[in-house]
């Protein structure tokens, strides 16, 4: 069974109460439950993590190297700043999908820049919490050579 790491960056631990008009009312725990249930449906095992620390996110990506089959990363604000996370994804040599709850392209200009997109298979943004299961389907299709 393929294994995915679903990794969440800074401030995403506050989902549900953080700017609900932008990010919705679904908590990260709700999203984890959704992802685990979806993993069972589509035959994918799920590791789900969150950290507010760039180095811990990098360690988690290194930990997936040679062990897991795909990465779904909502790097939060590090998306727009972190060359180190970009390099970690390149070094891990596993396909990655960049994910955002909000449509970052409809927001401030600094959110239009992504270091992650340069090394990702694709980007999903603007679909709220549902983006996580969309990303799982997209990654599975990619691994099966369907996209
Ligand atoms: C986010 C978008 C980022 O710009 C922001 O810094 C976040 C959340 C999203 O999921 O929409 O923390 O990644």
mmCIF file of N, CA, C and O in Angstrom, residues 19-24 74 76 79-80 98-114 123-131:
data_model
loop_
_atom_site.group_PDB
_atom_site.id
_atom_site.type_symbol
_atom_site.label_atom_id
_atom_site.label_comp_id
_atom_site.label_asym_id
_atom_site.label_seq_id
_atom_site.Cartn_x
_atom_site.Cartn_y
_atom_site.Cartn_z
ATOM 1 N N UNK A 19 -8.646 33.066 11.690
ATOM 2 C CA UNK A 19 -9.244 33.722 10.515
ATOM 3 C C UNK A 19 -10.228 32.788 9.778
ATOM 4 O O UNK A 19 -10.006 32.463 8.611
ATOM 5 N N UNK A 20 -11.313 32.399 10.444
ATOM 6 C CA UNK A 20 -12.229 31.435 9.814
ATOM 7 C C UNK A 20 -12.824 31.931 8.496
ATOM 8 O O UNK A 20 -13.184 31.125 7.630
ATOM 9 N N UNK A 21 -12.873 33.271 8.327
ATOM 10 C CA UNK A 21 -13.405 33.806 7.064
ATOM 11 C C UNK A 21 -12.457 33.491 5.901
ATOM 12 O O UNK A 21 -12.886 33.456 4.743
ATOM 13 N N UNK A 22 -11.187 33.226 6.212
ATOM 14 C CA UNK A 22 -10.219 32.876 5.159
ATOM 15 C C UNK A 22 -10.033 31.358 5.083
ATOM 16 O O UNK A 22 -10.018 30.770 4.001
ATOM 17 N N UNK A 23 -9.894 30.720 6.270
ATOM 18 C CA UNK A 23 -9.482 29.318 6.296
ATOM 19 C C UNK A 23 -10.588 28.337 6.683
ATOM 20 O O UNK A 23 -10.361 27.129 6.699
ATOM 21 N N UNK A 24 -11.774 28.845 7.001
ATOM 22 C CA UNK A 24 -12.873 27.955 7.351
ATOM 23 C C UNK A 24 -12.877 27.567 8.813
ATOM 24 O O UNK A 24 -12.020 28.009 9.594
ATOM 25 N N UNK A 74 1.290 21.479 3.005
ATOM 26 C CA UNK A 74 0.811 22.840 3.204
ATOM 27 C C UNK A 74 1.848 23.509 4.091
ATOM 28 O O UNK A 74 1.835 23.353 5.312
ATOM 29 N N UNK A 76 2.241 26.552 4.707
ATOM 30 C CA UNK A 76 1.845 27.845 5.272
ATOM 31 C C UNK A 76 2.718 28.949 4.703
ATOM 32 O O UNK A 76 3.098 28.919 3.519
ATOM 33 N N UNK A 79 5.925 28.573 2.495
ATOM 34 C CA UNK A 79 5.797 28.407 1.044
ATOM 35 C C UNK A 79 6.465 29.568 0.310
ATOM 36 O O UNK A 79 7.118 29.373 -0.725
ATOM 37 N N UNK A 80 6.258 30.764 0.867
ATOM 38 C CA UNK A 80 6.630 31.987 0.150
ATOM 39 C C UNK A 80 8.047 32.445 0.460
ATOM 40 O O UNK A 80 8.485 33.459 -0.064
ATOM 41 N N UNK A 98 1.923 20.709 -3.584
ATOM 42 C CA UNK A 98 1.773 21.903 -2.741
ATOM 43 C C UNK A 98 0.281 22.154 -2.545
ATOM 44 O O UNK A 98 -0.497 22.112 -3.493
ATOM 45 N N UNK A 99 -0.074 22.442 -1.319
ATOM 46 C CA UNK A 99 -1.485 22.584 -0.983
ATOM 47 C C UNK A 99 -1.725 23.842 -0.158
ATOM 48 O O UNK A 99 -0.912 24.182 0.718
ATOM 49 N N UNK A 100 -2.818 24.526 -0.435
ATOM 50 C CA UNK A 100 -3.278 25.633 0.411
ATOM 51 C C UNK A 100 -4.795 25.577 0.514
ATOM 52 O O UNK A 100 -5.474 25.284 -0.475
ATOM 53 N N UNK A 101 -5.290 25.907 1.690
ATOM 54 C CA UNK A 101 -6.749 25.989 1.860
ATOM 55 C C UNK A 101 -7.306 27.163 1.053
ATOM 56 O O UNK A 101 -8.333 27.043 0.383
ATOM 57 N N UNK A 102 -6.626 28.302 1.169
ATOM 58 C CA UNK A 102 -7.112 29.509 0.506
ATOM 59 C C UNK A 102 -6.541 29.588 -0.908
ATOM 60 O O UNK A 102 -5.551 28.927 -1.229
ATOM 61 N N UNK A 103 -7.182 30.419 -1.727
ATOM 62 C CA UNK A 103 -6.649 30.673 -3.067
ATOM 63 C C UNK A 103 -5.596 31.773 -2.945
ATOM 64 O O UNK A 103 -5.910 32.963 -2.974
ATOM 65 N N UNK A 104 -4.344 31.348 -2.804
ATOM 66 C CA UNK A 104 -3.262 32.303 -2.535
ATOM 67 C C UNK A 104 -3.116 33.318 -3.674
ATOM 68 O O UNK A 104 -2.658 34.442 -3.449
ATOM 69 N N UNK A 105 -3.546 32.961 -4.867
ATOM 70 C CA UNK A 105 -3.403 33.867 -6.025
ATOM 71 C C UNK A 105 -4.418 34.992 -6.012
ATOM 72 O O UNK A 105 -4.267 35.979 -6.737
ATOM 73 N N UNK A 106 -5.461 34.838 -5.206
ATOM 74 C CA UNK A 106 -6.465 35.906 -5.074
ATOM 75 C C UNK A 106 -6.154 36.787 -3.868
ATOM 76 O O UNK A 106 -6.942 37.662 -3.520
ATOM 77 N N UNK A 107 -4.990 36.549 -3.236
ATOM 78 C CA UNK A 107 -4.647 37.271 -2.005
ATOM 79 C C UNK A 107 -3.448 38.206 -2.250
ATOM 80 O O UNK A 107 -3.165 38.558 -3.379
ATOM 81 N N UNK A 108 -2.770 38.609 -1.181
ATOM 82 C CA UNK A 108 -1.664 39.565 -1.309
ATOM 83 C C UNK A 108 -0.596 39.032 -2.272
ATOM 84 O O UNK A 108 -0.371 37.820 -2.356
ATOM 85 N N UNK A 109 0.126 39.981 -2.868
ATOM 86 C CA UNK A 109 1.120 39.609 -3.879
ATOM 87 C C UNK A 109 2.221 38.695 -3.321
ATOM 88 O O UNK A 109 2.694 37.802 -4.018
ATOM 89 N N UNK A 110 2.616 38.917 -2.054
ATOM 90 C CA UNK A 110 3.701 38.078 -1.525
ATOM 91 C C UNK A 110 3.295 36.609 -1.451
ATOM 92 O O UNK A 110 4.156 35.725 -1.420
ATOM 93 N N UNK A 111 1.984 36.341 -1.468
ATOM 94 C CA UNK A 111 1.534 34.934 -1.442
ATOM 95 C C UNK A 111 1.519 34.310 -2.842
ATOM 96 O O UNK A 111 1.231 33.127 -2.998
ATOM 97 N N UNK A 112 1.792 35.125 -3.863
ATOM 98 C CA UNK A 112 1.822 34.577 -5.225
ATOM 99 C C UNK A 112 3.158 33.890 -5.514
ATOM 100 O O UNK A 112 3.279 33.158 -6.488
ATOM 101 N N UNK A 113 4.141 34.165 -4.657
ATOM 102 C CA UNK A 113 5.467 33.553 -4.823
ATOM 103 C C UNK A 113 5.479 32.223 -4.079
ATOM 104 O O UNK A 113 5.068 32.153 -2.929
ATOM 105 N N UNK A 114 5.974 31.170 -4.757
ATOM 106 C CA UNK A 114 6.114 29.879 -4.076
ATOM 107 C C UNK A 114 7.437 29.229 -4.448
ATOM 108 O O UNK A 114 7.712 28.999 -5.635
ATOM 109 N N UNK A 123 -0.019 21.988 -7.819
ATOM 110 C CA UNK A 123 -0.470 22.830 -6.709
ATOM 111 C C UNK A 123 -1.999 22.773 -6.637
ATOM 112 O O UNK A 123 -2.673 22.883 -7.660
ATOM 113 N N UNK A 124 -2.526 22.612 -5.423
ATOM 114 C CA UNK A 124 -3.979 22.679 -5.209
ATOM 115 C C UNK A 124 -4.227 23.783 -4.200
ATOM 116 O O UNK A 124 -3.658 23.762 -3.104
ATOM 117 N N UNK A 125 -5.054 24.746 -4.555
ATOM 118 C CA UNK A 125 -5.352 25.808 -3.601
ATOM 119 C C UNK A 125 -6.745 26.354 -3.836
ATOM 120 O O UNK A 125 -7.262 26.303 -4.951
ATOM 121 N N UNK A 126 -7.359 26.818 -2.756
ATOM 122 C CA UNK A 126 -8.642 27.505 -2.871
ATOM 123 C C UNK A 126 -9.856 26.635 -2.604
ATOM 124 O O UNK A 126 -10.979 27.132 -2.658
ATOM 125 N N UNK A 127 -9.659 25.371 -2.276
ATOM 126 C CA UNK A 127 -10.797 24.467 -2.066
ATOM 127 C C UNK A 127 -11.019 24.136 -0.591
ATOM 128 O O UNK A 127 -11.742 23.196 -0.266
ATOM 129 N N UNK A 128 -10.388 24.912 0.293
ATOM 130 C CA UNK A 128 -10.572 24.690 1.714
ATOM 131 C C UNK A 128 -10.071 23.316 2.114
ATOM 132 O O UNK A 128 -9.165 22.748 1.480
ATOM 133 N N UNK A 129 -10.687 22.771 3.164
ATOM 134 C CA UNK A 129 -10.236 21.486 3.715
ATOM 135 C C UNK A 129 -10.352 20.361 2.683
ATOM 136 O O UNK A 129 -9.582 19.394 2.715
ATOM 137 N N UNK A 130 -11.309 20.508 1.751
ATOM 138 C CA UNK A 130 -11.494 19.478 0.723
ATOM 139 C C UNK A 130 -10.235 19.310 -0.150
ATOM 140 O O UNK A 130 -10.028 18.262 -0.768
ATOM 141 N N UNK A 131 -9.404 20.346 -0.183
ATOM 142 C CA UNK A 131 -8.167 20.277 -0.961
ATOM 143 C C UNK A 131 -7.276 19.114 -0.549
ATOM 144 O O UNK A 131 -6.537 18.566 -1.363
#
